[in-house]
Coordinates of C-alpha atoms and ligand atoms in Angstrom, one line a residue:
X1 CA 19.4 10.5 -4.7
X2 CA 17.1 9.9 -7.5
X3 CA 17.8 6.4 -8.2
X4 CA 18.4 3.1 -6.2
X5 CA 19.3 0.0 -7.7
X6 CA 19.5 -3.0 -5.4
X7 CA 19.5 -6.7 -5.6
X8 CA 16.4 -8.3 -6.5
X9 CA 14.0 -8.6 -4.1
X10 CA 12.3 -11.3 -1.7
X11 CA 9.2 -11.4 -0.3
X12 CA 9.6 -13.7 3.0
X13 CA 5.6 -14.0 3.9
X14 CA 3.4 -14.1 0.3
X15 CA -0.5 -15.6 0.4
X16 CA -1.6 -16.3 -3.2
X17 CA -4.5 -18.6 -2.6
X18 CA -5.6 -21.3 -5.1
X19 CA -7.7 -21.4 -8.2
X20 CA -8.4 -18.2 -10.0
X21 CA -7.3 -16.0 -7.3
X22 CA -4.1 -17.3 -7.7
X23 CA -4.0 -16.9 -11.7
X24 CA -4.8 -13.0 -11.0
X25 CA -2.6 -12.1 -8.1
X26 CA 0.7 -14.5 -8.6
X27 CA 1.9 -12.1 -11.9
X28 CA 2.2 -9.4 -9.2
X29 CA 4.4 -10.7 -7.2
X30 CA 6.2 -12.2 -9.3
X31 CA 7.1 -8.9 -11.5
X32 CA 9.0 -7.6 -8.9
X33 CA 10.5 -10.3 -6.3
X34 CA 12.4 -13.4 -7.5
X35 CA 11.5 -15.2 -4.8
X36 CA 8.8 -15.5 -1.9
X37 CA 7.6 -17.5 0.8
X38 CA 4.2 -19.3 0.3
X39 CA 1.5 -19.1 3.1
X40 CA -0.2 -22.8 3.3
X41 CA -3.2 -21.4 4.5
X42 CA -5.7 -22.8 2.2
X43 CA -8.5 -24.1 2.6
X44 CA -8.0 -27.4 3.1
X45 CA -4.2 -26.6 4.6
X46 CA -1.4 -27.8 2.7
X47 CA 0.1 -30.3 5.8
X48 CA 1.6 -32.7 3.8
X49 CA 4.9 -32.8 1.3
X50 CA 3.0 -34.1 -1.4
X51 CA 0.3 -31.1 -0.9
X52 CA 3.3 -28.9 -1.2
X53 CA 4.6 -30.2 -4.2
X54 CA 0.7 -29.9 -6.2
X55 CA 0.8 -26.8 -5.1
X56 CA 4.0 -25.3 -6.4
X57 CA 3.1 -26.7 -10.0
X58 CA -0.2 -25.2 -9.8
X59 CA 1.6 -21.6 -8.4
X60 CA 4.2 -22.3 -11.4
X61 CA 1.7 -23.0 -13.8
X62 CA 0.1 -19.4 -13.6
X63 CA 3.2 -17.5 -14.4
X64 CA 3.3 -15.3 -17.1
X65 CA 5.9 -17.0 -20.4
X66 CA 9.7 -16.2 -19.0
X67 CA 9.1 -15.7 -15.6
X68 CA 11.7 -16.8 -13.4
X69 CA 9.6 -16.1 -9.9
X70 CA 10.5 -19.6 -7.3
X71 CA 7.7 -19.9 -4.6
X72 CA 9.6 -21.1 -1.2
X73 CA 6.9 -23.5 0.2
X74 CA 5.8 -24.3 3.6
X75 CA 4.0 -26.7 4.9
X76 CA 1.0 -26.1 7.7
X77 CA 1.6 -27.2 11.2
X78 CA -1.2 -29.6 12.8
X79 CA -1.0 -31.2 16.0
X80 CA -0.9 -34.2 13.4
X81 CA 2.0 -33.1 11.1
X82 CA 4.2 -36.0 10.2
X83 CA 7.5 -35.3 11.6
X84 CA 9.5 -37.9 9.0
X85 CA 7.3 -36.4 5.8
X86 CA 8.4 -32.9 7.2
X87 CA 12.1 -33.8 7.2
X88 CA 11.8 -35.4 3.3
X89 CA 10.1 -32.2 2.1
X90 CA 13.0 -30.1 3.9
X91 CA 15.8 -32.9 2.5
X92 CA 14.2 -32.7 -0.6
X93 CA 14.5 -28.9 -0.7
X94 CA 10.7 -28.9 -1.5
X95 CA 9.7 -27.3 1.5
X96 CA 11.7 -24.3 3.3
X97 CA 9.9 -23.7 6.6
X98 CA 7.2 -24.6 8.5
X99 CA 3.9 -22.5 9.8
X100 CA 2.8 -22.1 13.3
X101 CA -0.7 -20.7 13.8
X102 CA -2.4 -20.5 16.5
X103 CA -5.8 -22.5 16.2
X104 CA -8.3 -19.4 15.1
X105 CA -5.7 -16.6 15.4
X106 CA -6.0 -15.7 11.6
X107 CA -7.7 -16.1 8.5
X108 CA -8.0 -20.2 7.9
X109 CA -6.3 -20.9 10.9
X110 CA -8.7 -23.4 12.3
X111 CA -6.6 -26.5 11.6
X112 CA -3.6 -24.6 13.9
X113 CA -2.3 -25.7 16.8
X114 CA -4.1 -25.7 20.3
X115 CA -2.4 -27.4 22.6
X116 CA 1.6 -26.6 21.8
X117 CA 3.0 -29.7 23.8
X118 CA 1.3 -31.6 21.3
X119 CA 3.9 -30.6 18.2
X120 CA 6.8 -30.6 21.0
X121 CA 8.1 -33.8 18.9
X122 CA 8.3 -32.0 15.4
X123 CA 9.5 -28.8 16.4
X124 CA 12.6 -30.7 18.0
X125 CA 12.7 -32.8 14.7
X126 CA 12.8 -29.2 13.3
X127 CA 15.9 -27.9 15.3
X128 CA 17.1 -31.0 14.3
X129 CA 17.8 -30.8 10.4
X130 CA 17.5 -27.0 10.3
X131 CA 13.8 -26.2 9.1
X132 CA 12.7 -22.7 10.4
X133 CA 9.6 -22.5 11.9
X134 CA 7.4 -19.2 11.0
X135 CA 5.5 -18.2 13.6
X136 CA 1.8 -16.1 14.2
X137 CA 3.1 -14.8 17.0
X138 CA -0.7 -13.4 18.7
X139 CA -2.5 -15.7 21.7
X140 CA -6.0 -16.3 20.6
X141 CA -7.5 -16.0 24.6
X142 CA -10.6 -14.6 25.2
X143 CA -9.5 -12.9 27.9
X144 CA -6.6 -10.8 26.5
X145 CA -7.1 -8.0 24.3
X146 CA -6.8 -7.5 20.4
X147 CA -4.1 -5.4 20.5
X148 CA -2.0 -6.8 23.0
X149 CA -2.0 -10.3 21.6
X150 CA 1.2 -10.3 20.3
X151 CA 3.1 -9.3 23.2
X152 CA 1.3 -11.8 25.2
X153 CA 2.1 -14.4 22.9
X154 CA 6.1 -13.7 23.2
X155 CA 5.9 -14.0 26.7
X156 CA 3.5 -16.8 27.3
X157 CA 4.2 -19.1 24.6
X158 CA 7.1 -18.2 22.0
X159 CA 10.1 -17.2 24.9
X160 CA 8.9 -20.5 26.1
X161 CA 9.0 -22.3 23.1
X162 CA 12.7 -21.2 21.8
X163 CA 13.3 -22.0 25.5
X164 CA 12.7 -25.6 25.5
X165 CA 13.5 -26.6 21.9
X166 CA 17.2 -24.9 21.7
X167 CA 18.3 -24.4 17.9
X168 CA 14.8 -24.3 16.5
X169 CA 15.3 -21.3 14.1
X170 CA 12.2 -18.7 14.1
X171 CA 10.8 -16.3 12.2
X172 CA 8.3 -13.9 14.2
X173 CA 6.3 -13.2 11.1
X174 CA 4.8 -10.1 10.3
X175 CA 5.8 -8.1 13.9
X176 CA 3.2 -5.1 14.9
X177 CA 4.9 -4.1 18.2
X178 CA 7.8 -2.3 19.6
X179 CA 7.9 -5.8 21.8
X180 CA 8.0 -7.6 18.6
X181 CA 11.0 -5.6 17.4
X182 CA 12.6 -6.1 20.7
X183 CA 12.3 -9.2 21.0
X184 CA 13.5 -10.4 17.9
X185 CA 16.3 -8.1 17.8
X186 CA 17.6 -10.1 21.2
X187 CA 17.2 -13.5 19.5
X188 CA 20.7 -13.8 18.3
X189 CA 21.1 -15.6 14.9
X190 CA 18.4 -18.1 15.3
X191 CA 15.3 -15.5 15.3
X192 CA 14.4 -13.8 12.8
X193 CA 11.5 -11.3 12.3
X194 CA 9.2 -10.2 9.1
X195 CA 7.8 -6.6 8.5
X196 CA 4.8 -6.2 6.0
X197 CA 4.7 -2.9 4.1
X198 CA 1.5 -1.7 5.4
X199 CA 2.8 -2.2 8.7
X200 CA 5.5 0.2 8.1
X201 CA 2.6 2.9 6.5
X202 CA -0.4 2.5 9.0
X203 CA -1.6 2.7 12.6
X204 CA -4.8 1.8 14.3
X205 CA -6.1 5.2 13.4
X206 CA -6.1 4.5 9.1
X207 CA -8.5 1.7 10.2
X208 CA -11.0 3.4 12.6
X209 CA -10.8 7.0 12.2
X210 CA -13.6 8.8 10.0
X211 CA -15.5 5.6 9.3
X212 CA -14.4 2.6 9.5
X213 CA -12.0 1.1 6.5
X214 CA -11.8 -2.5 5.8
X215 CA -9.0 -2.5 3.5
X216 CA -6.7 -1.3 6.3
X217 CA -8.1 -4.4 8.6
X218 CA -5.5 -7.2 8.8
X219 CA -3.9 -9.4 11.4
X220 CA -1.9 -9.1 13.7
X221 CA -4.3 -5.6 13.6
X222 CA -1.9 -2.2 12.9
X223 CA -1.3 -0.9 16.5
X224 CA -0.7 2.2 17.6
X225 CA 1.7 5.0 16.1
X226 CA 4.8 4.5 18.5
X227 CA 4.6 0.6 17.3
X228 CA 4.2 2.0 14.0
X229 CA 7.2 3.7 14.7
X230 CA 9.0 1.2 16.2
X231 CA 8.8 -1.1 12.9
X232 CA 10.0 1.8 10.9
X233 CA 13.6 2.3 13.2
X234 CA 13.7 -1.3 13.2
X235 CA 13.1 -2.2 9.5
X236 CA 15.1 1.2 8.6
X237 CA 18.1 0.0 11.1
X238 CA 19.8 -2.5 8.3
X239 CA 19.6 -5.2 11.5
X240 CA 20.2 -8.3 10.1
X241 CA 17.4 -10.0 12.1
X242 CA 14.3 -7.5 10.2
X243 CA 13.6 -8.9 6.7
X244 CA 10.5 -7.4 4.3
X245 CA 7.7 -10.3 4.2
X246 CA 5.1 -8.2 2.6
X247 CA 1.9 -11.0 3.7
X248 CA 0.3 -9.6 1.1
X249 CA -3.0 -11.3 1.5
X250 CA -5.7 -10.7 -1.2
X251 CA -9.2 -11.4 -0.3
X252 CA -12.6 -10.5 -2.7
X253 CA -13.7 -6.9 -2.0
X254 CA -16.9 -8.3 -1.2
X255 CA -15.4 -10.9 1.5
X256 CA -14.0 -7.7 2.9
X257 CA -16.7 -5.2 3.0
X258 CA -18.7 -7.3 4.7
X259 CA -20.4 -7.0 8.3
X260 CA -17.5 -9.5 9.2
X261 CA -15.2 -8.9 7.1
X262 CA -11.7 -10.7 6.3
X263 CA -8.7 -9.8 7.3
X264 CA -5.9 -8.9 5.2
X265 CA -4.2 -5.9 2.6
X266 CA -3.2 -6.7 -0.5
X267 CA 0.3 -5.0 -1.0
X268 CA 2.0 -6.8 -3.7
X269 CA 1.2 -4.6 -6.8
X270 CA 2.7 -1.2 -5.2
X271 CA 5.0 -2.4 -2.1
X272 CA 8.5 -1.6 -3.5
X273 CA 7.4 1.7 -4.6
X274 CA 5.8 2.2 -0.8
X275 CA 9.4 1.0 0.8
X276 CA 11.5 3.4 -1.4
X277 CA 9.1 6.0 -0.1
X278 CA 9.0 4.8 3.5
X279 CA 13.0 4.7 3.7
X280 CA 13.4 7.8 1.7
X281 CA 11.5 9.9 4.3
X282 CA 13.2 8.0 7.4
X283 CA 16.4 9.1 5.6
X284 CA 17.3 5.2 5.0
X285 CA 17.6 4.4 1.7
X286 CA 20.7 2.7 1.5
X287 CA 19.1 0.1 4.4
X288 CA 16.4 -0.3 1.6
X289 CA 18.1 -3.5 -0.3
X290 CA 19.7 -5.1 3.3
X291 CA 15.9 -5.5 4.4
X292 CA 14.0 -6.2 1.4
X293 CA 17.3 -8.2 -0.8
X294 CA 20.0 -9.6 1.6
X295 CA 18.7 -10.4 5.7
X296 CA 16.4 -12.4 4.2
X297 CA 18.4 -14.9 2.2
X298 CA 21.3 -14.9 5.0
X299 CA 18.9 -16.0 7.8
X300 CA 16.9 -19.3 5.3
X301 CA 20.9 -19.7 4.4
X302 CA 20.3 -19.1 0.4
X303 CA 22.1 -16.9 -2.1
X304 CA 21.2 -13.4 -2.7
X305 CA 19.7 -13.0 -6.0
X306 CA 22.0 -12.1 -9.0
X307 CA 19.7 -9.6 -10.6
X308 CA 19.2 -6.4 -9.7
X309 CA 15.9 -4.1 -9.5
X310 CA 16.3 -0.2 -10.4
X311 CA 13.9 2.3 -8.5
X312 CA 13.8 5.6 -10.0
X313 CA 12.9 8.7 -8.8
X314 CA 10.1 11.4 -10.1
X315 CA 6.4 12.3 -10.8
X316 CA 4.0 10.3 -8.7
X317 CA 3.5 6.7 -10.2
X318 CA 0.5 5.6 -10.1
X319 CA -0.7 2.0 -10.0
X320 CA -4.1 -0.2 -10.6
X321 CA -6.5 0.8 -7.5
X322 CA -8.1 -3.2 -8.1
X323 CA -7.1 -6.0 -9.4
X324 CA -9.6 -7.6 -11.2
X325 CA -10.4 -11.8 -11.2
X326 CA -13.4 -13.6 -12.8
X327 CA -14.9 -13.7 -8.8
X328 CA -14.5 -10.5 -8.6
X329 CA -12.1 -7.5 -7.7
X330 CA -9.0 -7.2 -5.0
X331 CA -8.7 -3.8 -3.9
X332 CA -4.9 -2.7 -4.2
X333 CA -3.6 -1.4 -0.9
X334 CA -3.5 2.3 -0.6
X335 CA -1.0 4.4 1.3
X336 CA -2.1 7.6 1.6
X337 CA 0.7 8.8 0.4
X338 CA 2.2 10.3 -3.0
X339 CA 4.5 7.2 -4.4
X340 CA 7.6 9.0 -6.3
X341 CA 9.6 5.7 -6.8
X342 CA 8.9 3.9 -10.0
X343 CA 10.3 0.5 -10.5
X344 CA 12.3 0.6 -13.6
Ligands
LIG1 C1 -3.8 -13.4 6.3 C2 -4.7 -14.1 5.2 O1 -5.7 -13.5 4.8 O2 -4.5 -15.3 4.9 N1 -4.5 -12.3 6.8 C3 -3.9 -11.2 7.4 O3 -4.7 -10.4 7.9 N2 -2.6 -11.1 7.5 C4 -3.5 -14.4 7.3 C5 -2.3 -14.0 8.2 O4 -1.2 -13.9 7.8 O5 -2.6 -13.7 9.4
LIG2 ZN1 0.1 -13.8 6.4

């Protein structure tokens, strides 16, 4: 096969930040997907409906003349989130899920939630009118290792969770594990599960082996290669419960090649051109457009898109190794890898 065309595609887990960041990386995504999650993570949090709303004009304000790219938002669970303003951004169609961090698990996660009986209350207002919650699925305990965090978390606080708030729908975003794939694929239709790109290209060893390599540092942090492989049979399997959420998440080369350095790849530029690769090789192309075009919009219950994106076939493609903004560059994420698929 040479060429694909599928549906247009989704991104289910997108961080485009604020300000000028935003104005550089935002045309990205939106050349390729129609529509995309938005990460609240910002700094302050967007917690509130209203915040949500600013926000979207500001993301809609950057897009290039034509554009017809719709940021999904979210709002940003606190142990103070407003149940009833939740349910008026959901009514209103403003917002289309919620986000559960753990308190310090990520990158601006400090405002997350500590103590989870505390958002008990919201989480069954939730289940209630249908407003998925996405979830950070790693435990932030001392005591529990980096790389186990994840399948900690599923068994100490998300199997719980799902347990004692029946019909809350959740996304495990951005899975690492052969747990997380296992889990989620048990979840029947109320649990869904994101894959990023990068997750799909990279183990632990593309971060630590021959020097140490910032760009390839993000969280949950790349495991190793039988999880890898995992989230290549799952996201290759044409499961309804795996949809593409790239979390593309840029940060400023200099924020990341730094003695503590941030956490994140930036995959939007290149990522369809990576999937055609990574399902051509695991002999899975036509499971290409149910993962990145259709599981997604079936599990948030919204129509698949009516346009269609062509990949084609032949010399490497190359793309931009940075993008650049006026603070500086973003340092495109590299797969180490030829890329044959160009996006028409
Ligand atoms: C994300 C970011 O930079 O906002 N970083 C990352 O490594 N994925 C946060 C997140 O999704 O965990
Ligand atoms: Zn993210």
């Amino acid at each position: 096969m040479t060429q694909i065309t599928i549906r247009r595609p989704d991104d289910w887990h997108l961080h485009l930040r604020d300000g000028n960041m935003l104005q550089a990386v935002a045309p990205e995504t939106a050349r390729h997907f129609e529509r995309a999650i938005i990460m609240p993570n910002l700094v302050p949090p967007v917690v509130t409906g209203a915040q949500a709303s600013a926000y979207r004009d500001r993301i809609l304000a950057t897009l290039p003349e034509g554009s017809r790219f719709e940021p999904l938002m979210t709002l940003y669970l606190t142990e103070d989130t407003d149940a009833e303003d939740l349910a008026r951004a959901h009514a209103d169609g403003l917002i289309k899920a919620v986000k559960l961090y753990p308190a310090g698990a990520t990158t601006n996660s400090a405002s997350g939630v500590k103590n989870f009986d505390t958002v008990r209350p919201v989480l069954e207002k939730m289940a209630e009118i249908g407003c998925p919650l996405c979830v950070h699925g790693e435990v932030v305990d001392d005591d529990i290792d980096i790389f186990d965090r994840e399948a900690v978390f599923i068994d100490r606080i998300l199997d719980p969770l799902r347990q004692a708030t029946p019909g809350l729908r959740v996304v495990m975003e951005h899975i690492t594990t052969a747990q997380g794939a296992a889990y989620a694929r048990s979840g029947g239709k109320d649990l869904g599960a994101t894959i990023t790109t990068h997750h799909l290209v990279i183990n632990r060893n593309a971060m630590l082996v021959g020097g140490i390599k910032p760009h390839y540092y993000c969280l949950p942090v790349a495991k190793r290669e039988e999880h890898r492989l995992a989230l290549r049979k799952a996201a290759t399997s044409g499961e309804a419960c795996y949809f593409l959420g790239t979390d593309s998440a840029p940060h400023l080369d200099g924020a990341k090649l730094s003695a503590c350095g941030c956490a994140g790849c930036f995959t939007a530029t290149n990522t369809l051109s990576i999937l055609a690769e990574v399902f051509e090789q695991d002999g899975a192309l036509d499971k290409l457009e149910g993962f990145a075009s259709l599981n997604g919009p079936a599990f948030y219950g919204l129509p698949v898109n009516t346009g269609t994106l062509t990949l084609t076939k032949g010399d490497p493609v190359t793309y931009p190794e940075k993008i650049v903004t006026p603070e500086g560059d973003v340092t495109v994420f590299d797969p180490m890898m030829p890329l044959h698929w160009r996006v028409d």
